[in-house]
Coordinates of C-alpha atoms and ligand atoms in Angstrom, one line a residue:
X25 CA -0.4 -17.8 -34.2
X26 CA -2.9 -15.9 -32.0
X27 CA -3.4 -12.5 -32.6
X28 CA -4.9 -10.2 -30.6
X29 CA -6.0 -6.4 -29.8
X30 CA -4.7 -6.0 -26.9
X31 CA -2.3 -8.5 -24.8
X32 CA -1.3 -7.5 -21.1
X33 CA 2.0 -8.8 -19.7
X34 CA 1.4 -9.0 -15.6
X35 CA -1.9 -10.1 -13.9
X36 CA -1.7 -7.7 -10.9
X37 CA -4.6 -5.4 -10.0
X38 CA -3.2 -2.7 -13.4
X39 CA -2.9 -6.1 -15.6
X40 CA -6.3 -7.9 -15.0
X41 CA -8.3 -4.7 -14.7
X42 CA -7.5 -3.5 -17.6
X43 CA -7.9 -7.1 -19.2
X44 CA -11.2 -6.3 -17.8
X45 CA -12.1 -3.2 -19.3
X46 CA -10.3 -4.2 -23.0
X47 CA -13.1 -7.1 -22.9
X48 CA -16.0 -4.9 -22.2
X49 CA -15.0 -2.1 -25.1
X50 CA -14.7 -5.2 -27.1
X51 CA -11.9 -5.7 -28.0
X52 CA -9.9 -9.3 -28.5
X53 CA -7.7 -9.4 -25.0
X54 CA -5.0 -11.7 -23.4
X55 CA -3.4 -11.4 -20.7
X56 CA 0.1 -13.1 -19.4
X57 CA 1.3 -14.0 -16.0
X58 CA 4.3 -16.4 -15.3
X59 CA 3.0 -17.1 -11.8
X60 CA 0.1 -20.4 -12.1
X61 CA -1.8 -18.1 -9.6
X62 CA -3.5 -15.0 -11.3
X63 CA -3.6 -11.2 -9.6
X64 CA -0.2 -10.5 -8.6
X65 CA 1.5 -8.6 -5.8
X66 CA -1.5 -7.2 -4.5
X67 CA -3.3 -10.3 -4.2
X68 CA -0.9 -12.8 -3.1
X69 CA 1.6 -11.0 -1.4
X70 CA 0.6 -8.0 -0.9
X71 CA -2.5 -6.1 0.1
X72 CA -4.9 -9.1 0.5
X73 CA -2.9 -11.1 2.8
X74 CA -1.3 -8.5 5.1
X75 CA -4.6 -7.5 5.6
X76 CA -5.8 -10.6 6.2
X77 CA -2.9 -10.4 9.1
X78 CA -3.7 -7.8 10.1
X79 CA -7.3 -8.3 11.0
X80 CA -6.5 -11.7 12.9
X81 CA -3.6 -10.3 15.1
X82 CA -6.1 -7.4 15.7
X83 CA -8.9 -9.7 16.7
X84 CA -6.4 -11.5 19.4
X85 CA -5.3 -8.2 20.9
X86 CA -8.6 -7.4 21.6
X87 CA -9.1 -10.6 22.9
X88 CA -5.6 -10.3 25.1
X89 CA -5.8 -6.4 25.9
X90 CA -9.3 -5.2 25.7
X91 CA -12.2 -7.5 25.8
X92 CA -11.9 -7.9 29.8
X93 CA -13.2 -3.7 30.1
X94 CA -15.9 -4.3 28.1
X95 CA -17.3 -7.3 30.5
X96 CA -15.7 -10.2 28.3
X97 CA -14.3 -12.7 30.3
X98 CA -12.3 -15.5 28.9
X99 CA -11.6 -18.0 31.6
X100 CA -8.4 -19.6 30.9
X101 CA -5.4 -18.3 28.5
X102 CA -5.6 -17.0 24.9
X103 CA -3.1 -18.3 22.7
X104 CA -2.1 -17.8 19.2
X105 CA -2.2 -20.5 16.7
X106 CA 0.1 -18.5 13.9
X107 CA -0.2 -22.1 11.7
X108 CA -4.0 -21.4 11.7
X109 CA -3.6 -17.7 11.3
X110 CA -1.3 -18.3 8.3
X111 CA -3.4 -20.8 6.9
X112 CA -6.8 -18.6 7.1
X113 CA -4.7 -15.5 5.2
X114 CA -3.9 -18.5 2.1
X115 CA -7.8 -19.2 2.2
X116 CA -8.4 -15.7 2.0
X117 CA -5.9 -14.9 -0.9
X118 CA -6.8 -18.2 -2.7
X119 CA -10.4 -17.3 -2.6
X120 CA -9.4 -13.6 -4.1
X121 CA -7.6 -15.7 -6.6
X122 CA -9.7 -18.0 -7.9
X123 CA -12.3 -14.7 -8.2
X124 CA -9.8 -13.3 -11.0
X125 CA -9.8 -16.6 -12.9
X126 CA -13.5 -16.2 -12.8
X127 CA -13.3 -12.8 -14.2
X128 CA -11.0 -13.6 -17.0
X129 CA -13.5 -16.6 -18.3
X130 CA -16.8 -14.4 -17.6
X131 CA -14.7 -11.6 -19.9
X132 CA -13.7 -14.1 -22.5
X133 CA -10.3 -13.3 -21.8
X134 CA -7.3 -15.9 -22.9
X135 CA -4.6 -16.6 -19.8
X136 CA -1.5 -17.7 -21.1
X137 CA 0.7 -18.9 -18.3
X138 CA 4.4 -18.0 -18.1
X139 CA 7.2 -15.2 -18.8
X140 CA 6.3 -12.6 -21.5
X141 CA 8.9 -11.1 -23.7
X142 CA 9.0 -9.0 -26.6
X143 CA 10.6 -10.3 -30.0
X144 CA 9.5 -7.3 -31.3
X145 CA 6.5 -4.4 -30.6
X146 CA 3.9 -6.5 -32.0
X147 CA 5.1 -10.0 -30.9
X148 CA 5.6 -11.5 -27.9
X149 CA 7.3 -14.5 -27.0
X150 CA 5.4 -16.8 -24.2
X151 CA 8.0 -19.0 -22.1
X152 CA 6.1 -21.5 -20.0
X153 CA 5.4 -24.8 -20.1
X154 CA 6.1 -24.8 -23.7
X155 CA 7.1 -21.7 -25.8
X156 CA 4.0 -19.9 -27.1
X157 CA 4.2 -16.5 -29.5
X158 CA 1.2 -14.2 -29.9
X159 CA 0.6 -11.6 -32.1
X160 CA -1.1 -8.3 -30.7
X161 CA -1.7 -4.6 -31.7
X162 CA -1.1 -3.2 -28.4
X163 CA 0.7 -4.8 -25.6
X164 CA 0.2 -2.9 -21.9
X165 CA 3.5 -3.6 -19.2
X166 CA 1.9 -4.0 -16.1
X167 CA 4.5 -6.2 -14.9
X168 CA 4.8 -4.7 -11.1
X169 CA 7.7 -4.3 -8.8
X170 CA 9.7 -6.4 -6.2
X171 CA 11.2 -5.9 -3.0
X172 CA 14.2 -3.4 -3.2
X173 CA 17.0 -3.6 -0.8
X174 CA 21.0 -1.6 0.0
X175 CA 23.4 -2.9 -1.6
X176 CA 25.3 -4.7 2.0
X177 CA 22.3 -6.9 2.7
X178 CA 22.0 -10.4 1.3
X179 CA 18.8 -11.5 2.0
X180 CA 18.4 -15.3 3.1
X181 CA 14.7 -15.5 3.1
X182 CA 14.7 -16.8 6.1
X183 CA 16.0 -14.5 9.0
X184 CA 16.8 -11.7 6.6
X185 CA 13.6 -11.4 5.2
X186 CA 11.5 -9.0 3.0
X187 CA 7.6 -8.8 3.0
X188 CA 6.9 -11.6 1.0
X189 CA 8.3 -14.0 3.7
X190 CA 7.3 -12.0 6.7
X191 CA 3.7 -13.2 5.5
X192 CA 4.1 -17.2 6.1
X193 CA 7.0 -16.9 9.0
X194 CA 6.1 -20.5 11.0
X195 CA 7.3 -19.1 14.2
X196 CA 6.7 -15.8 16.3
X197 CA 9.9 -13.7 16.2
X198 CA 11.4 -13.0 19.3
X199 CA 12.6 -9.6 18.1
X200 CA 11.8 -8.3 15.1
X201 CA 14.5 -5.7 13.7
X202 CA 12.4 -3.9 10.7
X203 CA 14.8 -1.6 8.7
X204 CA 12.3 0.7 7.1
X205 CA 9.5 2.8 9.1
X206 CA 6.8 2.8 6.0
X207 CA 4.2 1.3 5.0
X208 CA 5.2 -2.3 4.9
X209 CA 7.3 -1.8 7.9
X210 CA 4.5 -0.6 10.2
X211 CA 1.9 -2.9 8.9
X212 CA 3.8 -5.5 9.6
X213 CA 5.5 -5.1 12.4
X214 CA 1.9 -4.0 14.4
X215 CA 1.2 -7.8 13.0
X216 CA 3.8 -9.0 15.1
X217 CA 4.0 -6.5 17.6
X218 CA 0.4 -7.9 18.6
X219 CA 1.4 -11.3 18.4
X220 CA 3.9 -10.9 20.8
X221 CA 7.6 -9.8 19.2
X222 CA 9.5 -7.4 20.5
X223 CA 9.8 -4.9 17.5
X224 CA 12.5 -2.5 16.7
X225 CA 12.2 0.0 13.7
X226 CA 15.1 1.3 11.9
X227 CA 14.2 4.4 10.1
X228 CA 16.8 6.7 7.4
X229 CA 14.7 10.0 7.2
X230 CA 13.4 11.8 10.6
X231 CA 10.1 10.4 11.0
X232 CA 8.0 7.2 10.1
X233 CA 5.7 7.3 7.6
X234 CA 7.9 10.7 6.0
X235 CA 6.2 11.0 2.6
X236 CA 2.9 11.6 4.7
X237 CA 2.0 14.3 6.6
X238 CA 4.3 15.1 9.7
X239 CA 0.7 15.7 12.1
X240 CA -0.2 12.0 11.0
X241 CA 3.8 10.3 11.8
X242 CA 3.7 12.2 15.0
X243 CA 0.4 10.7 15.7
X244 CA 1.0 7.7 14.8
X245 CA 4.8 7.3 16.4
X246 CA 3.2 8.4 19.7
X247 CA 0.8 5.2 19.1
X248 CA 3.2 2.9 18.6
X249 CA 5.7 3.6 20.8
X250 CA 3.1 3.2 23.8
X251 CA 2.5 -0.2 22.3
X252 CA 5.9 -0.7 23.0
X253 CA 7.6 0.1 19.4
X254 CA 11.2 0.5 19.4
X255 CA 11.4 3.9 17.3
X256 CA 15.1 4.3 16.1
X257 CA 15.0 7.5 13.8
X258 CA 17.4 9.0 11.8
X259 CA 19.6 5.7 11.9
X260 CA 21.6 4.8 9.3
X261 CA 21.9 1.2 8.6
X262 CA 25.3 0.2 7.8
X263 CA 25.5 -3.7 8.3
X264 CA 23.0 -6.8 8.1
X265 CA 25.0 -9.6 9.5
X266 CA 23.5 -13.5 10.6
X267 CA 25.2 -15.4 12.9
X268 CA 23.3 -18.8 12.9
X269 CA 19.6 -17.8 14.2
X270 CA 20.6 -14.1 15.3
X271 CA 20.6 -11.4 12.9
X272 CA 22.7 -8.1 13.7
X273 CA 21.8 -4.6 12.5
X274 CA 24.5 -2.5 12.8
X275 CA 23.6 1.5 12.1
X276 CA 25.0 4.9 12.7
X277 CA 22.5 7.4 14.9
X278 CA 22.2 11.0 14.0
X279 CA 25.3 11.9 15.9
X280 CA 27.5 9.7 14.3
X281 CA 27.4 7.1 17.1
X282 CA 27.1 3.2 16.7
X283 CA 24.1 1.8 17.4
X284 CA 23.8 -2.5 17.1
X285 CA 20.4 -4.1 17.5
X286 CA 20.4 -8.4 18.0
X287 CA 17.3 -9.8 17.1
X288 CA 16.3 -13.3 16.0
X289 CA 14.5 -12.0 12.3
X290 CA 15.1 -8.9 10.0
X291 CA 12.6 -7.1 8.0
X292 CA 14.1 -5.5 5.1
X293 CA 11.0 -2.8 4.0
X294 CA 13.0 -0.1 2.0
X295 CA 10.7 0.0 -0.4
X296 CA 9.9 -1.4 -3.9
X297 CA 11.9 -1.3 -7.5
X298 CA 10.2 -1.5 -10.8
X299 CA 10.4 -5.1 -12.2
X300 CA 11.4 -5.5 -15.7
X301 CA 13.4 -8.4 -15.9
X302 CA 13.2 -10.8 -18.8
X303 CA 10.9 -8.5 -20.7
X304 CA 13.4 -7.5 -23.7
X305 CA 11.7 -4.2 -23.6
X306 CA 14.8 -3.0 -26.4
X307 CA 13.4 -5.3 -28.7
X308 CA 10.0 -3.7 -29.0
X309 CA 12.0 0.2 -28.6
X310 CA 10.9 0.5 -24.9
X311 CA 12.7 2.7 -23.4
X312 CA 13.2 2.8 -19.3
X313 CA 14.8 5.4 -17.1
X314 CA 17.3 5.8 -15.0
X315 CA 15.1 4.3 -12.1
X316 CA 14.5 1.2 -14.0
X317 CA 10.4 2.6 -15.1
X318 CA 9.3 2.4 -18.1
X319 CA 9.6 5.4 -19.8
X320 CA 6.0 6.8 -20.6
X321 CA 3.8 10.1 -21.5
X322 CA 0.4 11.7 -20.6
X323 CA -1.0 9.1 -21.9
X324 CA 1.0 6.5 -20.3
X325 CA 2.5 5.5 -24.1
X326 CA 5.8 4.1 -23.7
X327 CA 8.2 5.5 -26.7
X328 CA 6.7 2.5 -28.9
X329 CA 3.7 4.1 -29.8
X330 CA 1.6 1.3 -29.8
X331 CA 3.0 -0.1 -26.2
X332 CA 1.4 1.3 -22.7
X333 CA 2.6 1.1 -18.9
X334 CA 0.7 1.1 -15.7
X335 CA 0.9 0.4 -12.3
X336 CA 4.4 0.0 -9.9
X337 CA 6.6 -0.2 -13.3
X338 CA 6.2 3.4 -13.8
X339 CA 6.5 6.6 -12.3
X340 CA 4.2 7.3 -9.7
X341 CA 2.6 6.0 -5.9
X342 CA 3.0 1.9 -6.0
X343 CA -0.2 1.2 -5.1
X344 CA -3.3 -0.8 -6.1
X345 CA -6.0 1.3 -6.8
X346 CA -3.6 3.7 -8.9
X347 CA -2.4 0.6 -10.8
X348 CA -6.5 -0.1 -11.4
X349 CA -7.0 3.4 -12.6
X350 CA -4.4 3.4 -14.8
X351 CA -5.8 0.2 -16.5
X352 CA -9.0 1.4 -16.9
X353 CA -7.0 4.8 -18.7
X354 CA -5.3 2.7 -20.7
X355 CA -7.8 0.4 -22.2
X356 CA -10.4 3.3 -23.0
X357 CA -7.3 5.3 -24.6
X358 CA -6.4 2.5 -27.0
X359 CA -10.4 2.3 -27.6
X360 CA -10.1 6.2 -28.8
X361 CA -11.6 7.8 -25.3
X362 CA -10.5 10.5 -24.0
X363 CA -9.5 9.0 -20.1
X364 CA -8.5 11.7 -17.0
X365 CA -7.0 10.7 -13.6
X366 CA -6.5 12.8 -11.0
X367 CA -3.0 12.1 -9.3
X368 CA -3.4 14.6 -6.8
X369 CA -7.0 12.6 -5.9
X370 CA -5.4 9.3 -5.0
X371 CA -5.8 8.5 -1.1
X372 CA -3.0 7.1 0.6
X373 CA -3.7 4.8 3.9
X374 CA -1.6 2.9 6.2
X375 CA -3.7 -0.3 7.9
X376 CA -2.3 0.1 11.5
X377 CA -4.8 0.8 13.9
X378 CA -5.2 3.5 13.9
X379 CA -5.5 3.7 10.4
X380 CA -3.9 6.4 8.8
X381 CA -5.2 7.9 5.7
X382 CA -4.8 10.9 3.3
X383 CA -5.6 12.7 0.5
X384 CA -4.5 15.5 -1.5
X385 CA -1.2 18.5 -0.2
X386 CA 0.2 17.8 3.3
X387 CA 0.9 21.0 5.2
X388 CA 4.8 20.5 4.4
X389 CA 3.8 20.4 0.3
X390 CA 1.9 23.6 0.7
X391 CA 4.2 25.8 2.3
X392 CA 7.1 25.1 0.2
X393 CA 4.5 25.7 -2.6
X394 CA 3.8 29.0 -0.9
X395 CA -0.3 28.5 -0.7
X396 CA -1.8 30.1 1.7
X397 CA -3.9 28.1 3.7
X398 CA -6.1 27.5 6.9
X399 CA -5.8 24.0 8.8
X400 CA -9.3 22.6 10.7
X401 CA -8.4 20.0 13.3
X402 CA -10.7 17.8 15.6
X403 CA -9.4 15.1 17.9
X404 CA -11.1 11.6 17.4
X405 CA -11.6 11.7 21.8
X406 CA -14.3 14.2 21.1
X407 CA -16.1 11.6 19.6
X408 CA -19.2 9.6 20.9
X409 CA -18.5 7.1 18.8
X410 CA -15.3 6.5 19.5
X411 CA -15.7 6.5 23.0
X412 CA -18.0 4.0 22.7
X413 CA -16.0 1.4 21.0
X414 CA -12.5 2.8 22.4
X415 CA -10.9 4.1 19.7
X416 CA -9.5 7.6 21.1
X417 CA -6.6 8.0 19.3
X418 CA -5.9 10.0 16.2
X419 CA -7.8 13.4 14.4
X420 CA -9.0 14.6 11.2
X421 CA -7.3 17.8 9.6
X422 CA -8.4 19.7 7.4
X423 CA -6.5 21.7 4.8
X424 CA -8.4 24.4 2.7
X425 CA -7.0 27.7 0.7
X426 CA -6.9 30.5 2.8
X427 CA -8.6 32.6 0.0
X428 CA -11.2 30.7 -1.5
X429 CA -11.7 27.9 0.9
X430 CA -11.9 25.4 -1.4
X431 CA -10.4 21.5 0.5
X432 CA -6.7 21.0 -0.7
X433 CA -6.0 18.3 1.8
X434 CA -7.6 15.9 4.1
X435 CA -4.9 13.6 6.2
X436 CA -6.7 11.9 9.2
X437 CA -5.4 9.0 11.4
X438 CA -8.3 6.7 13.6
X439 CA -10.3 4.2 13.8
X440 CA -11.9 3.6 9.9
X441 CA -9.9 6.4 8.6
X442 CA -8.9 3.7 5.7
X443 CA -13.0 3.7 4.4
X444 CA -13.6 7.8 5.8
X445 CA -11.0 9.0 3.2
X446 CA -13.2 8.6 0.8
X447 CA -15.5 11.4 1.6
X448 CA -12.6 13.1 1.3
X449 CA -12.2 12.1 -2.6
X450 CA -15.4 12.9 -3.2
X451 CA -15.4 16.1 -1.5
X452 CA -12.1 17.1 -3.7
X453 CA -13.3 15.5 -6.3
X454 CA -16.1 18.1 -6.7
X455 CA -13.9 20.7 -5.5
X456 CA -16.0 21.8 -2.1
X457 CA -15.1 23.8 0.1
X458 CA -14.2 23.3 4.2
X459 CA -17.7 25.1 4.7
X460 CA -19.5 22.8 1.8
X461 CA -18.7 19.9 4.0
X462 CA -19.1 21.8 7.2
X463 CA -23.0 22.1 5.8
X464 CA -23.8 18.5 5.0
X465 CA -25.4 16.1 7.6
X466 CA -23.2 13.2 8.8
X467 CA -24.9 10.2 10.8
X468 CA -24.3 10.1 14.3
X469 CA -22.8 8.7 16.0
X470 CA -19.8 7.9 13.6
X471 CA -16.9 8.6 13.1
X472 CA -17.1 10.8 10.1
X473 CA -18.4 13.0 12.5
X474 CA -14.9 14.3 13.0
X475 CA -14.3 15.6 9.2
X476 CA -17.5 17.4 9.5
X477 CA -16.4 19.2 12.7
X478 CA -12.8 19.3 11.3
X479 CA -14.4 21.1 8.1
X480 CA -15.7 23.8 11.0
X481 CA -13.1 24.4 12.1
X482 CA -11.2 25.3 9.0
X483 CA -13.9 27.2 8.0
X484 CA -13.4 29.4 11.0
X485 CA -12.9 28.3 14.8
X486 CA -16.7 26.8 14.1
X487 CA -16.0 23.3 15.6
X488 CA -18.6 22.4 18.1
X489 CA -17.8 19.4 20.5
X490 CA -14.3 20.7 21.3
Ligands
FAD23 P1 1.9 -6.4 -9.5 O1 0.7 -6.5 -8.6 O2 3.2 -6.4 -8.9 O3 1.7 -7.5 -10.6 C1 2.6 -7.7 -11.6 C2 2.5 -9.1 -12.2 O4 3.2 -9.2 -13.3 C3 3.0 -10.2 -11.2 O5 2.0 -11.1 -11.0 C4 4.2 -10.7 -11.9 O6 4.4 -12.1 -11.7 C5 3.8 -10.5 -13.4 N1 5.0 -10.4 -14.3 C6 6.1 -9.6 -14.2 N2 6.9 -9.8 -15.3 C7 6.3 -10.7 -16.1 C8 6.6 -11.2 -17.3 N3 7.7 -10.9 -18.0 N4 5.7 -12.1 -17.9 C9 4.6 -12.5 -17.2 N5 4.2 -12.0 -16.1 C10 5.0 -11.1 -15.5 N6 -1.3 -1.3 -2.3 C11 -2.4 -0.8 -1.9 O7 -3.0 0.1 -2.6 N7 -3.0 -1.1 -0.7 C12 -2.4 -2.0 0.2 O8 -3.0 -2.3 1.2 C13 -1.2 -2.5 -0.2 N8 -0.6 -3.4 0.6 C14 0.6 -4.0 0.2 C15 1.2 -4.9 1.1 C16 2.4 -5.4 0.8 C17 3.1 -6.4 1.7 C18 3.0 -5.1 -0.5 C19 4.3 -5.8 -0.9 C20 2.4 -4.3 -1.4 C21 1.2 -3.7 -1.0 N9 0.6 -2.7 -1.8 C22 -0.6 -2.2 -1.4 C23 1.1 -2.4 -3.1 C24 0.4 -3.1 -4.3 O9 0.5 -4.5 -4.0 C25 1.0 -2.7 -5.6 O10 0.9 -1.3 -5.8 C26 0.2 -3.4 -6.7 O11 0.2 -4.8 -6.6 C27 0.8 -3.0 -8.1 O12 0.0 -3.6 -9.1 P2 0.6 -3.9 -10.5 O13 -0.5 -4.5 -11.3 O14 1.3 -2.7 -11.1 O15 1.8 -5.0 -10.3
NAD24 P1 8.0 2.8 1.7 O1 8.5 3.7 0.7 O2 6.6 3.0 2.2 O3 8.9 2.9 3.0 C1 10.3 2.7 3.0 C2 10.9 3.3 4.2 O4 12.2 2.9 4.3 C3 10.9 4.8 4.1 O5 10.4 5.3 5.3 C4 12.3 5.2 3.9 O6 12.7 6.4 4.4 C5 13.0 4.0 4.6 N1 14.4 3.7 4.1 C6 14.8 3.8 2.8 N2 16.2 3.5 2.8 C7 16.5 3.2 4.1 C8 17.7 2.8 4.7 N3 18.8 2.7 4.0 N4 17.7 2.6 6.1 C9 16.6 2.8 6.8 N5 15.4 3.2 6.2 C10 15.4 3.4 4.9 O7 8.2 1.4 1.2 P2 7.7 0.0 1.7 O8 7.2 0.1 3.1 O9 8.8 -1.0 1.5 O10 6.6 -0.4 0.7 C11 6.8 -0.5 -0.7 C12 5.7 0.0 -1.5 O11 4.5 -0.8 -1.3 C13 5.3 1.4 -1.1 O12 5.5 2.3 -2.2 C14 3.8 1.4 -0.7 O13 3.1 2.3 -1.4 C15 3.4 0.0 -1.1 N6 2.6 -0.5 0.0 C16 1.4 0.1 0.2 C17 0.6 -0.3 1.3 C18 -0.7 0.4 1.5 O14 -1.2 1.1 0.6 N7 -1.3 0.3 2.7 C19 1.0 -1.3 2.1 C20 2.3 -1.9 1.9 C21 3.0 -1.5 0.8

């Protein structure tokens, strides 16, 4: 039997990462995936493709909308060719994929292929191909999540469908009935918004986007909508019904009132649960809670000592980068470091366009908090730069302590917000102030521009292109 120092169960961006970083401490790694494809959610299902999706259907709106004011003609008609768009994302993802296999061989890490299970918490079973069991000091559970749905909806994978199909659909939906304004929703949808379906969100809470902060949904709704987006807020869904190729979304408004919506494919985008299934976590005294996580401390130890947890199947933000940081945690913790993350210091961004992006309290988190702080706004318009290229929409806002000054919260929406977040870490990182960031010397003309004004303004009405 192979034994090992560390074995990871799960190959998404937690899983191989910290593969990754076991290998270079030294110790003995494997790591287990039951798909044939390494690097999980993220990279076949998830980030890498919808991006991928993203950027093409951005490219043809351009093309369609936009490229005729800046003195492009394109004589005849452009079309889409969503085979060819679908088949470019696979090339993209397979490409991401085969880098992973690289980076297990280059790290002297052993793949075993198939479903992991524990027989107990220093054994795991390996069902594949053929059955395999390893032996292995430490086992990390980065096993992910999967697409959560209500309990009414039976989804057929092919007109009821959840993220994972809305990236290879064959045909442009006519209308597109998206029950879920979040992340997923919204990325998606603008996908097929561009391409040329009628789209029609159905949102529970108030507002899209509603763990964010409220200046960035209102933004962002009034962006959407004048692309068109059906907004249905406040709606709750109460029947998913198809009726050959029409789907029908019944829901109750905020008054109480019916409200049916026909289209011809359903997004289901609800959000995602913790996947455990098959892993015979009892057997090795893992413990998960009543939201199906596993169970685990500071130190993201599960209650078998010797047993971690990263990524979407604990508590926590399910996204890629926190996965990544919790493998890197992990790994140096079992190699006797002493690891820190900063929750608090994980951005947040939504790849519409505009981008929305965030980092640290929203305004809503810090008055129920009772902080007292000052807000430093500046509108993207204001903006050379993003006259230039057309990008108006959107802001940076600052959020700093009244007191002290020191950032608390950057939440911005605009063109590039996705890569100008990360100033924002930094700044927070090194706890600086609104007038720290006010002081430093940003390139112009960009679009970072606007955090530098929005730090003036926070640090007292100092803005100066508004
Ligand atoms: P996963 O990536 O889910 O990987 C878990 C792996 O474990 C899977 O490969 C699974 O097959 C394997 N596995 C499970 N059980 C077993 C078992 N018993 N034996 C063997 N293998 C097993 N996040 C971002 O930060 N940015 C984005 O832009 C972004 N876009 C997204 C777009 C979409 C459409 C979706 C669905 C998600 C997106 N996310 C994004 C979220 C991101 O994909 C997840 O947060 C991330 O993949 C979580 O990583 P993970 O390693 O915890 O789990
Ligand atoms: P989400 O939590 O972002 O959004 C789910 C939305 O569905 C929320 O607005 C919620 O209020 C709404 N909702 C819940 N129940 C509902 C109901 N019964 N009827 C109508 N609306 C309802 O989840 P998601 O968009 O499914 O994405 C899943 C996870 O994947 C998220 O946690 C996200 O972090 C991650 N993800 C991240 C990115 C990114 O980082 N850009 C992209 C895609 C997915």
């Amino acid at each position: 039997m192979n034994s090992y120092d560390v074995a990871i169960i799960g190959s998404g961006p937690g899983g191989y990462v910290a593969a990754i970083r076991c290998a270079q401490l030294g110790m003995k790694t494997a790591i287990i995936e039951k798909y044939s494809v390494l690097g999980g959610t993220c990279l076949n299902v998830g980030c890498i493709p919808s991006k991928a999706l993203l950027d093409s259907s951005h490219h043809y709106e351009d093309a369609v909308k936009h490229f005729e004011e800046h003195g492009i003609e394109i004589p005849g008609e452009v079309k889409v060719n969503l085979e060819k768009m679908i088949a470019r994302k696979q090339l993209v993802v397979d490409q991401t994929t085969g880098g992973i296999d690289f980076l297990m061989k280059k790290n002297k890490i052993d793949v075993y292929q198939g479903v992991g299970s524990f027989k107990d918490a220093t054994h795991l079973v390996i069902k594949g191909d053929k059955e395999e069991e390893i032996e292995a000091k430490h086992t990390i559970i980065a096993t992910g999540s999967k697409p959560s749905t209500l309990p009414f909806i039976n989804i057929d994978k092919e007109r009821v469908i959840t993220s994972t199909e809305a990236l290879k659909l064959k045909e442009v939906p006519k209308h597109l009935i998206i029950i879920g304004g979040g992340v997923i929703g919204l990325e998606l949808g603008q996908v097929y918004k561009r391409l040329g379906a009628e789209v029609s969100v159905v949102e529970y809470m108030d507002r899209i986007i509603p763990t964010m902060d409220a200046g960035l949904s209102k933004e962002l709704n009034k962006v959407l909508k004048k692309a068109k987006f059906k907004m249905n807020v406040s709606h709750k869904v109460k029947s998913v019904e198809r009726v050959g190729d029409e789907v029908i979304v019944k829901a109750d408004d905020k008054k109480g009132n019916e409200v049916v919506f026909k289209g011809d494919y359903c997004l289901v985008s609800v959000g995602r649960r913790p996947y455990t299934d098959g892993l015979n976590a009892e057997a090795a005294g893992v413990v998960l809670n009543d939201r199906g996580q596993v169970e685990v401390n500071e130190h993201l130890q599960t209650s078998a000592s010797n047993i971690y947890a990263i990524g979407d199947v604990i508590k926590g933000a399910m996204l890629a980068h926190k996965a990544e940081e919790e493998g890197v945690f992990v790994a140096e913790t079992i190699a006797g470091q002493k690891p820190h993350i900063d929750y608090n210091l994980i951005p947040g961004v939504v790849y519409t366009w505009p981008e929305v992006a965030a980092v640290g309290q929203t305004e809503e988190a810090l008055k129920e908090a009772g902080v007292a702080y000052k807000v430093g706004q500046f509108p993207m318009r204001a903006l050379g730069r993003a006259r230039a290229s057309m990008d108006i929409d959107g802001f940076v806002k600052v959020l700093a302590d009244k007191n002290t000054d020191e950032i608390l919260g950057v939440h911005m929406i605009g063109a590039r917000a996705a890569d100008m977040i990360a100033e924002a870490v930094v700044a927070m990182e090194y706890r600086a102030s609104a007038e720290d960031v006010s002081r430093m010397s940003h390139a112009h003309p960009t679009f970072t521009e606007a955090i530098k004004e929005a730090a003036l303004a926070a640090t007292g009405d100092r803005a100066l292109h508004v």
